Amino acid sequence: MTQPSFTPSFKPQFKKAHDFIDWKDWAPRQRPAPVEFRLAGRWWRIGWLLVPAILVGIACLVGSTWVIETEWGRQFVARYPGTVHAPAIEAHGFPLWLRVTHWTNFALMTLVFRAGLQILADHPRLYWDRDSTPGTEWFRFQIPVPKDRVWMAKDDSVTMPGWLGIPGGRHTVGVARWIHFSFDLFWLLNGAVFLVMLFVSEQWQRLVPRSWEVFPNALSTVIQYSSFHMPVEDGWIRYNALQQLTYFFTVFVAAPLLLVTGLAQAPAIGNRFARVSRHLNRQAARSVHFVLLLWFILYFAIHVTMVFVTGFKKNFNHIVLGTLADTWVGFAIGTVILLGVAILWAAASPLAQRHARAVQRTGAFLVGWIKALMEWWDPGVQYTEKDISPHFWPNGKVPTSAEYLALRANGFRDFRLEVFGLCDAPQAIPFERLKAIGKQEQITMHYCIQGWSGVAKWGGVSMRAILDLAKPRPEARYAVFYSFDEGGEGGTFYDVHKMENMLHPLSMLAFEMNGETLPELHGAPLRLRVENELGFKQVKWVRAVEFVADFKHLGAGQGGYNEDVEFYGYRMPI
Ligand SMILES: Nc1nc2c(c(=O)[nH]1)N[C@H]1C(S)=C(S)[C@@H](COP(=O)(O)O)O[C@H]1N2
Ligand SMILES: [Mo]
């Protein structure tokens, strides 16, 4: 079949993308502001948390030293020694699977948490409301949003040192997400093995309380520890009540909640489970996700302290060798394991920076199929007028080309949307004609990869109508959207979408936002809405649509500007 003659009026200038993170080409460094939280109407540096921590510590120490010497205290501790001796069968020792999953879990969690912090640094604020309105955050390590200039979402990202975040640096969320999600998958698999083995063996009895006596016993453990009376330890067979409750909460509540609050941040999930996402909105999910991280850090600190305080030689033999032996072997091997984790820690960021493209490819291989599944969506969410966000973070660079400025000067009356490629009717559609096709409106939530979200009403022409005009051929599997603007690092901004997504009734090219002409900042004359995908796929300042069978030949072949340059994935329903 020959192509009808139509030549687009422009040639995309694809940015030559590297396969590594090239800091010369990257957003300049920006130091994080002090870490602060908001309480009782003002901001506090994180260090202030030490005050209640010390006060509670002193109260526990004094209170329990006093109470344990009273008659009531003596009897209470005698009655509830700290460990529940529940029904006959008990766990015995630490089998190999338990020891392996324990250490694997530890190594994986260090990677997942560090990549998670890196993601947070891309929008270093946490909110409870889905709007992400500046000033409503309860936690931040960024200055208040300046009011005297346009503050883009990317301006908000701060630099993470490479020893802490993975891969370190500023606005490396693309690489960080692949690391976060890929190791999440391993973490979940490891957790699944752990849980299955836990219940097919007798080991579940270590973690699952089976009597209400666990509560007074846990209190008794607290009293004993904080008055420096060490309770009788028999960790080989059973944990004390405090340990049991803590482990139970961590394994059966905190870990599953991490998964749920992680998924709840995805546009595909938020749209699919409307009823849930109204309450567990993206920002609330993100906040809880972070609080759980804090829980795990606290847990880890106490866990390691207790390992040493209660006899590290013995404890290491338990969890490394699975023996009761009183030797140094467990500690020696444990040290080697920890050294391995330390090497992994030190190598992770340099490796991820140097091999960013490989991280992207491997990540897509490991979790791409999950993303593909998530695109099988039917969004249940339509918001109402009163849900519209008072502030909608802008992103990108408003085009500055003479061509764009000339079109804008006359209200885009001369603008034509060029539609070409594998279609039977390539053409340049005059803007007026496009608007006359019939406007569709929808109130939806926008999910930026950086972490913020906002609700807006969009009015525009459905992609179905565009397809009706252009008549894409069956071999057209993707639609490419070219923009007037240059991406952050130079070169034409473009993005690729699957044809399936174009057919969805909510996919549209918007020319109105919140009932008014689409502002320049938000993409005038046209911006894309594909509601099951992240924000960066919603191309603004759209000038042309091309239908293609493949996208390997465009730019670095990753399916879009941010995909080429910032290592994002081309399927982004999460
Ligand atoms: N052409 C173009 N489109 C773009 C971008 C861009 O830089 N250039 N940024 C994207 C990103 S990352 C987001 S979150 C949304 C932001 O849309 P908004 O400015 O209307 O909030 O636009 C997307 N579309
Ligand atoms: Mo974004």
Tab-separated table of N, CA, C and O in Angstrom, residues 335-434:
chain	number	residue	atom	x	y	z
A	335	THR	N	29.186	-11.623	60.308
A	335	THR	CA	29.956	-10.429	59.949
A	335	THR	C	30.261	-10.428	58.456
A	335	THR	O	30.206	-9.387	57.794
A	336	VAL	N	30.560	-11.605	57.938
A	336	VAL	CA	30.836	-11.707	56.499
A	336	VAL	C	29.567	-11.356	55.702
A	336	VAL	O	29.628	-10.602	54.724
A	337	ILE	N	28.419	-11.843	56.150
A	337	ILE	CA	27.157	-11.511	55.468
A	337	ILE	C	26.939	-9.996	55.496
A	337	ILE	O	26.622	-9.376	54.479
A	338	LEU	N	27.146	-9.402	56.671
A	338	LEU	CA	26.943	-7.953	56.788
A	338	LEU	C	27.916	-7.174	55.908
A	338	LEU	O	27.560	-6.165	55.314
A	339	LEU	N	29.121	-7.708	55.793
A	339	LEU	CA	30.115	-7.088	54.922
A	339	LEU	C	29.617	-7.135	53.468
A	339	LEU	O	29.753	-6.166	52.714
A	340	GLY	N	29.030	-8.256	53.100
A	340	GLY	CA	28.463	-8.403	51.751
A	340	GLY	C	27.376	-7.357	51.510
A	340	GLY	O	27.347	-6.699	50.460
A	341	VAL	N	26.510	-7.174	52.503
A	341	VAL	CA	25.452	-6.167	52.364
A	341	VAL	C	26.075	-4.775	52.257
A	341	VAL	O	25.628	-3.933	51.473
A	342	ALA	N	27.139	-4.536	53.014
A	342	ALA	CA	27.811	-3.229	52.964
A	342	ALA	C	28.413	-2.987	51.582
A	342	ALA	O	28.344	-1.877	51.048
A	343	ILE	N	29.004	-4.027	50.999
A	343	ILE	CA	29.587	-3.879	49.648
A	343	ILE	C	28.474	-3.581	48.646
A	343	ILE	O	28.584	-2.699	47.798
A	344	LEU	N	27.373	-4.315	48.771
A	344	LEU	CA	26.211	-4.080	47.908
A	344	LEU	C	25.746	-2.629	48.065
A	344	LEU	O	25.421	-1.943	47.089
A	345	TRP	N	25.719	-2.176	49.293
A	345	TRP	CA	25.298	-0.810	49.598
A	345	TRP	C	26.187	0.195	48.859
A	345	TRP	O	25.714	1.119	48.203
A	346	ALA	N	27.500	-0.022	48.982
A	346	ALA	CA	28.440	0.931	48.389
A	346	ALA	C	28.404	0.883	46.862
A	346	ALA	O	28.585	1.896	46.199
A	347	ALA	N	28.149	-0.297	46.301
A	347	ALA	CA	28.220	-0.456	44.840
A	347	ALA	C	26.931	-0.032	44.140
A	347	ALA	O	26.952	0.313	42.956
A	348	ALA	N	25.814	-0.051	44.862
A	348	ALA	CA	24.504	0.096	44.212
A	348	ALA	C	24.375	1.377	43.392
A	348	ALA	O	24.025	1.336	42.207
A	349	SER	N	24.686	2.529	43.997
A	349	SER	CA	24.485	3.793	43.288
A	349	SER	C	25.442	3.977	42.113
A	349	SER	O	25.001	4.300	41.004
A	350	PRO	N	26.756	3.757	42.303
A	350	PRO	CA	27.653	3.880	41.147
A	350	PRO	C	27.241	2.958	39.997
A	350	PRO	O	27.233	3.380	38.838
A	351	LEU	N	26.865	1.724	40.319
A	351	LEU	CA	26.465	0.788	39.262
A	351	LEU	C	25.208	1.269	38.553
A	351	LEU	O	25.125	1.243	37.324
A	352	ALA	N	24.220	1.715	39.340
A	352	ALA	CA	22.947	2.143	38.751
A	352	ALA	C	23.136	3.368	37.865
A	352	ALA	O	22.495	3.506	36.826
A	353	GLN	N	24.034	4.277	38.266
A	353	GLN	CA	24.296	5.458	37.439
A	353	GLN	C	24.964	5.078	36.136
A	353	GLN	O	24.593	5.541	35.063
A	354	ARG	N	25.956	4.212	36.259
A	354	ARG	CA	26.752	3.864	35.086
A	354	ARG	C	25.965	2.995	34.113
A	354	ARG	O	26.195	3.026	32.917
A	355	HIS	N	25.047	2.207	34.643
A	355	HIS	CA	24.317	1.277	33.775
A	355	HIS	C	22.822	1.563	33.809
A	355	HIS	O	22.010	0.641	33.843
A	356	ALA	N	22.497	2.846	33.752
A	356	ALA	CA	21.087	3.233	33.876
A	356	ALA	C	20.217	2.567	32.800
A	356	ALA	O	19.099	2.136	33.088
A	357	ARG	N	20.723	2.494	31.575
A	357	ARG	CA	19.912	1.879	30.505
A	357	ARG	C	19.692	0.396	30.789
A	357	ARG	O	18.600	-0.134	30.575
A	358	ALA	N	20.706	-0.268	31.300
A	358	ALA	CA	20.568	-1.686	31.628
A	358	ALA	C	19.566	-1.861	32.773
A	358	ALA	O	18.762	-2.806	32.768
A	359	VAL	N	19.591	-0.936	33.719
A	359	VAL	CA	18.626	-0.986	34.828
A	359	VAL	C	17.212	-0.853	34.250
A	359	VAL	O	16.301	-1.604	34.609
A	360	GLN	N	17.052	0.092	33.312
A	360	GLN	CA	15.747	0.320	32.685
A	360	GLN	C	15.276	-0.941	31.948
A	360	GLN	O	14.141	-1.377	32.100
A	361	ARG	N	16.169	-1.543	31.173
A	361	ARG	CA	15.801	-2.732	30.401
A	361	ARG	C	15.472	-3.904	31.317
A	361	ARG	O	14.474	-4.589	31.126
A	362	THR	N	16.329	-4.120	32.307
A	362	THR	CA	16.104	-5.240	33.226
A	362	THR	C	14.809	-5.025	34.000
A	362	THR	O	14.012	-5.953	34.172
A	363	GLY	N	14.605	-3.778	34.431
A	363	GLY	CA	13.379	-3.462	35.165
A	363	GLY	C	12.151	-3.739	34.321
A	363	GLY	O	11.185	-4.344	34.786
A	364	ALA	N	12.205	-3.312	33.052
A	364	ALA	CA	11.064	-3.523	32.162
A	364	ALA	C	10.823	-5.020	31.961
A	364	ALA	O	9.683	-5.483	31.890
A	365	PHE	N	11.920	-5.788	31.904
A	365	PHE	CA	11.792	-7.235	31.744
A	365	PHE	C	11.153	-7.863	32.985
A	365	PHE	O	10.271	-8.713	32.895
A	366	LEU	N	11.575	-7.396	34.153
A	366	LEU	CA	11.099	-8.001	35.398
A	366	LEU	C	9.662	-7.605	35.743
A	366	LEU	O	8.863	-8.448	36.159
A	367	VAL	N	9.336	-6.318	35.600
A	367	VAL	CA	8.022	-5.872	36.065
A	367	VAL	C	7.123	-5.334	34.953
A	367	VAL	O	5.978	-4.951	35.211
A	368	GLY	N	7.656	-5.332	33.708
A	368	GLY	CA	6.847	-4.835	32.591
A	368	GLY	C	5.532	-5.583	32.451
A	368	GLY	O	4.488	-4.984	32.177
A	369	TRP	N	5.553	-6.888	32.689
A	369	TRP	CA	4.340	-7.697	32.524
A	369	TRP	C	3.278	-7.311	33.554
A	369	TRP	O	2.076	-7.337	33.264
A	370	ILE	N	3.727	-6.900	34.734
A	370	ILE	CA	2.757	-6.468	35.748
A	370	ILE	C	2.100	-5.171	35.281
A	370	ILE	O	0.894	-4.974	35.405
A	371	LYS	N	2.935	-4.297	34.688
A	371	LYS	CA	2.396	-3.033	34.190
A	371	LYS	C	1.421	-3.286	33.050
A	371	LYS	O	0.395	-2.601	32.938
A	372	ALA	N	1.757	-4.253	32.206
A	372	ALA	CA	0.849	-4.568	31.097
A	372	ALA	C	-0.502	-5.038	31.642
A	372	ALA	O	-1.558	-4.658	31.139
A	373	LEU	N	-0.441	-5.843	32.703
A	373	LEU	CA	-1.698	-6.307	33.314
A	373	LEU	C	-2.504	-5.136	33.865
A	373	LEU	O	-3.726	-5.090	33.738
A	374	MET	N	-1.792	-4.189	34.432
A	374	MET	CA	-2.489	-3.058	35.049
A	374	MET	C	-3.151	-2.151	34.022
A	374	MET	O	-4.004	-1.338	34.375
A	375	GLU	N	-2.719	-2.286	32.780
A	375	GLU	CA	-3.331	-1.448	31.753
A	375	GLU	C	-4.683	-2.001	31.294
A	375	GLU	O	-5.387	-1.375	30.517
A	376	TRP	N	-5.014	-3.170	31.763
A	376	TRP	CA	-6.328	-3.753	31.482
A	376	TRP	C	-7.341	-3.132	32.398
A	376	TRP	O	-7.883	-3.772	33.273
A	377	TRP	N	-7.653	-1.939	32.179
A	377	TRP	CA	-8.378	-1.204	33.183
A	377	TRP	C	-9.721	-0.765	32.676
A	377	TRP	O	-9.965	-0.733	31.485
A	378	ASP	N	-10.515	-0.421	33.630
A	378	ASP	CA	-11.703	0.316	33.286
A	378	ASP	C	-11.867	1.310	34.416
A	378	ASP	O	-12.173	0.920	35.527
A	379	PRO	N	-11.594	2.556	34.187
A	379	PRO	CA	-11.546	3.475	35.312
A	379	PRO	C	-12.921	3.669	35.919
A	379	PRO	O	-13.900	3.904	35.213
A	380	GLY	N	-12.981	3.556	37.239
A	380	GLY	CA	-14.256	3.744	37.909
A	380	GLY	C	-14.374	5.162	38.431
A	380	GLY	O	-15.387	5.540	38.995
A	381	VAL	N	-13.348	5.958	38.266
A	381	VAL	CA	-13.344	7.269	38.904
A	381	VAL	C	-13.725	8.387	37.961
A	381	VAL	O	-13.134	8.555	36.909
A	382	GLN	N	-14.735	9.107	38.335
A	382	GLN	CA	-14.962	10.415	37.748
A	382	GLN	C	-15.180	11.297	38.953
A	382	GLN	O	-15.956	10.959	39.830
A	383	TYR	N	-14.464	12.376	39.000
A	383	TYR	CA	-14.604	13.269	40.139
A	383	TYR	C	-15.682	14.304	39.822
A	383	TYR	O	-16.213	14.346	38.708
A	384	THR	N	-16.004	15.120	40.823
A	384	THR	CA	-17.036	16.133	40.610
A	384	THR	C	-16.399	17.524	40.616
A	384	THR	O	-15.235	17.665	40.989
A	385	GLU	N	-17.179	18.508	40.229
A	385	GLU	CA	-16.675	19.890	40.145
A	385	GLU	C	-16.004	20.307	41.449
A	385	GLU	O	-14.987	20.982	41.445
A	386	LYS	N	-16.619	19.895	42.569
A	386	LYS	CA	-16.065	20.415	43.820
A	386	LYS	C	-14.776	19.691	44.228
A	386	LYS	O	-14.107	20.101	45.168
A	387	ASP	N	-14.443	18.631	43.484
A	387	ASP	CA	-13.171	17.952	43.764
A	387	ASP	C	-11.993	18.604	43.055
A	387	ASP	O	-10.843	18.247	43.300
A	388	ILE	N	-12.276	19.535	42.169
A	388	ILE	CA	-11.196	20.130	41.369
A	388	ILE	C	-10.160	20.787	42.275
A	388	ILE	O	-10.513	21.532	43.199
A	389	SER	N	-8.902	20.493	42.038
A	389	SER	CA	-7.828	20.968	42.915
A	389	SER	C	-7.609	22.460	42.773
A	389	SER	O	-7.566	22.971	41.655
A	390	PRO	N	-7.422	23.139	43.912
A	390	PRO	CA	-7.159	24.577	43.851
A	390	PRO	C	-5.811	24.876	43.187
A	390	PRO	O	-5.633	25.930	42.601
A	391	HIS	N	-4.877	23.960	43.317
A	391	HIS	CA	-3.560	24.167	42.703
A	391	HIS	C	-3.222	22.927	41.878
A	391	HIS	O	-3.402	21.808	42.341
A	392	PHE	N	-2.755	23.131	40.669
A	392	PHE	CA	-2.352	22.020	39.814
A	392	PHE	C	-0.899	22.268	39.434
A	392	PHE	O	-0.601	23.212	38.718
A	393	TRP	N	-0.017	21.468	39.973
A	393	TRP	CA	1.417	21.685	39.722
A	393	TRP	C	1.689	21.679	38.224
A	393	TRP	O	1.236	20.762	37.529
A	394	PRO	N	2.420	22.647	37.710
A	394	PRO	CA	2.805	22.585	36.295
A	394	PRO	C	4.136	21.843	36.142
A	394	PRO	O	4.893	21.722	37.096
A	395	ASN	N	4.374	21.344	34.946
A	395	ASN	CA	5.657	20.696	34.686
A	395	ASN	C	6.101	20.913	33.252
A	395	ASN	O	5.280	21.188	32.384
A	396	GLY	N	7.375	20.789	32.987
A	396	GLY	CA	7.921	20.924	31.635
A	396	GLY	C	8.386	22.343	31.349
A	396	GLY	O	8.447	23.192	32.240
A	397	LYS	N	8.710	22.583	30.090
A	397	LYS	CA	9.205	23.906	29.658
A	397	LYS	C	8.277	24.447	28.592
A	397	LYS	O	8.104	23.816	27.543
A	398	VAL	N	7.677	25.601	28.843
A	398	VAL	CA	6.786	26.190	27.840
A	398	VAL	C	7.608	26.444	26.566
A	398	VAL	O	8.727	26.959	26.645
A	399	PRO	N	7.060	26.035	25.393
A	399	PRO	CA	7.835	26.185	24.157
A	399	PRO	C	8.212	27.645	23.911
A	399	PRO	O	7.441	28.561	24.227
A	400	THR	N	9.370	27.845	23.323
A	400	THR	CA	9.851	29.206	23.074
A	400	THR	C	10.162	29.426	21.593
A	400	THR	O	10.663	30.477	21.224
A	401	SER	N	9.857	28.425	20.735
A	401	SER	CA	10.210	28.572	19.320
A	401	SER	C	9.394	29.695	18.682
A	401	SER	O	8.268	29.990	19.104
A	402	ALA	N	9.972	30.311	17.642
A	402	ALA	CA	9.300	31.398	16.923
A	402	ALA	C	7.965	30.901	16.380
A	402	ALA	O	6.942	31.603	16.432
A	403	GLU	N	7.971	29.677	15.901
A	403	GLU	CA	6.774	29.083	15.331
A	403	GLU	C	5.643	29.033	16.365
A	403	GLU	O	4.515	29.456	16.109
A	404	TYR	N	5.983	28.556	17.561
A	404	TYR	CA	4.973	28.460	18.611
A	404	TYR	C	4.497	29.844	19.032
A	404	TYR	O	3.287	30.083	19.166
A	405	LEU	N	5.461	30.759	19.197
A	405	LEU	CA	5.098	32.104	19.646
A	405	LEU	C	4.184	32.791	18.633
A	405	LEU	O	3.229	33.478	19.022
A	406	ALA	N	4.440	32.547	17.332
A	406	ALA	CA	3.601	33.154	16.288
A	406	ALA	C	2.177	32.596	16.362
A	406	ALA	O	1.191	33.338	16.297
A	407	LEU	N	2.071	31.294	16.544
A	407	LEU	CA	0.742	30.677	16.645
A	407	LEU	C	-0.007	31.210	17.870
A	407	LEU	O	-1.190	31.518	17.823
A	408	ARG	N	0.723	31.309	18.942
A	408	ARG	CA	0.107	31.750	20.185
A	408	ARG	C	-0.369	33.194	20.076
A	408	ARG	O	-1.446	33.543	20.576
A	409	ALA	N	0.429	34.010	19.389
A	409	ALA	CA	0.119	35.430	19.283
A	409	ALA	C	-1.269	35.648	18.706
A	409	ALA	O	-1.934	36.639	18.998
A	410	ASN	N	-1.695	34.672	17.892
A	410	ASN	CA	-3.003	34.892	17.303
A	410	ASN	C	-4.010	33.837	17.782
A	410	ASN	O	-4.929	33.411	17.088
A	411	GLY	N	-3.828	33.487	19.045
A	411	GLY	CA	-4.789	32.612	19.702
A	411	GLY	C	-4.884	31.220	19.086
A	411	GLY	O	-5.921	30.560	19.197
A	412	PHE	N	-3.839	30.766	18.440
A	412	PHE	CA	-3.772	29.433	17.814
A	412	PHE	C	-4.785	29.237	16.690
A	412	PHE	O	-5.121	28.109	16.330
A	413	ARG	N	-5.306	30.394	16.143
A	413	ARG	CA	-6.286	30.249	15.061
A	413	ARG	C	-5.675	29.582	13.827
A	413	ARG	O	-6.364	28.914	13.086
A	414	ASP	N	-4.369	29.724	13.645
A	414	ASP	CA	-3.715	29.116	12.480
A	414	ASP	C	-3.129	27.747	12.773
A	414	ASP	O	-2.475	27.142	11.938
A	415	PHE	N	-3.363	27.291	13.986
A	415	PHE	CA	-2.786	25.987	14.356
A	415	PHE	C	-3.514	24.854	13.639
A	415	PHE	O	-4.741	24.849	13.510
A	416	ARG	N	-2.737	23.892	13.147
A	416	ARG	CA	-3.312	22.677	12.564
A	416	ARG	C	-2.639	21.482	13.217
A	416	ARG	O	-1.405	21.457	13.330
A	417	LEU	N	-3.440	20.530	13.642
A	417	LEU	CA	-2.889	19.294	14.201
A	417	LEU	C	-2.534	18.372	13.051
A	417	LEU	O	-3.408	17.983	12.265
A	418	GLU	N	-1.275	18.019	12.943
A	418	GLU	CA	-0.857	17.147	11.841
A	418	GLU	C	-0.957	15.695	12.271
A	418	GLU	O	-0.448	15.311	13.324
A	419	VAL	N	-1.658	14.920	11.453
A	419	VAL	CA	-1.871	13.501	11.757
A	419	VAL	C	-1.338	12.713	10.574
A	419	VAL	O	-1.771	12.926	9.440
A	420	PHE	N	-0.400	11.827	10.810
A	420	PHE	CA	0.229	11.146	9.674
A	420	PHE	C	0.767	9.782	10.099
A	420	PHE	O	0.542	9.333	11.210
A	421	GLY	N	1.475	9.132	9.173
A	421	GLY	CA	2.041	7.821	9.467
A	421	GLY	C	1.169	6.732	8.867
A	421	GLY	O	0.570	6.910	7.795
A	422	LEU	N	1.059	5.606	9.566
A	422	LEU	CA	0.335	4.455	9.040
A	422	LEU	C	-1.175	4.659	9.156
A	422	LEU	O	-1.853	4.036	9.978
A	423	CYS	N	-1.690	5.539	8.288
A	423	CYS	CA	-3.127	5.791	8.289
A	423	CYS	C	-3.564	6.113	6.865
A	423	CYS	O	-2.744	6.516	6.033
A	424	ASP	N	-4.848	5.938	6.608
A	424	ASP	CA	-5.341	6.138	5.234
A	424	ASP	C	-5.624	7.596	4.916
A	424	ASP	O	-5.685	7.953	3.748
A	425	ALA	N	-5.821	8.416	5.941
A	425	ALA	CA	-6.150	9.815	5.661
A	425	ALA	C	-5.270	10.772	6.444
A	425	ALA	O	-5.750	11.512	7.311
A	426	PRO	N	-3.951	10.768	6.161
A	426	PRO	CA	-3.088	11.727	6.850
A	426	PRO	C	-3.502	13.135	6.466
A	426	PRO	O	-3.943	13.358	5.338
A	427	GLN	N	-3.418	14.045	7.417
A	427	GLN	CA	-3.896	15.394	7.120
A	427	GLN	C	-3.496	16.360	8.229
A	427	GLN	O	-3.044	15.953	9.292
A	428	ALA	N	-3.676	17.643	7.934
A	428	ALA	CA	-3.472	18.672	8.949
A	428	ALA	C	-4.854	19.206	9.302
A	428	ALA	O	-5.527	19.800	8.467
A	429	ILE	N	-5.296	18.945	10.529
A	429	ILE	CA	-6.661	19.321	10.911
A	429	ILE	C	-6.650	20.724	11.514
A	429	ILE	O	-6.011	20.939	12.547
A	430	PRO	N	-7.352	21.665	10.898
A	430	PRO	CA	-7.397	23.009	11.470
A	430	PRO	C	-7.991	22.975	12.870
A	430	PRO	O	-8.919	22.204	13.153
A	431	PHE	N	-7.437	23.803	13.744
A	431	PHE	CA	-7.841	23.825	15.151
A	431	PHE	C	-9.346	24.047	15.294
A	431	PHE	O	-10.014	23.367	16.091
A	432	GLU	N	-9.893	24.993	14.470
A	432	GLU	CA	-11.323	25.301	14.558
A	432	GLU	C	-12.158	24.077	14.234
A	432	GLU	O	-13.165	23.779	14.880
A	433	ARG	N	-11.716	23.316	13.255
A	433	ARG	CA	-12.454	22.129	12.852
A	433	ARG	C	-12.403	21.078	13.953
A	433	ARG	O	-13.395	20.402	14.263
A	434	LEU	N	-11.243	20.964	14.553
A	434	LEU	CA	-11.049	20.003	15.634
A	434	LEU	C	-11.999	20.313	16.792
A	434	LEU	O	-12.658	19.428	17.348
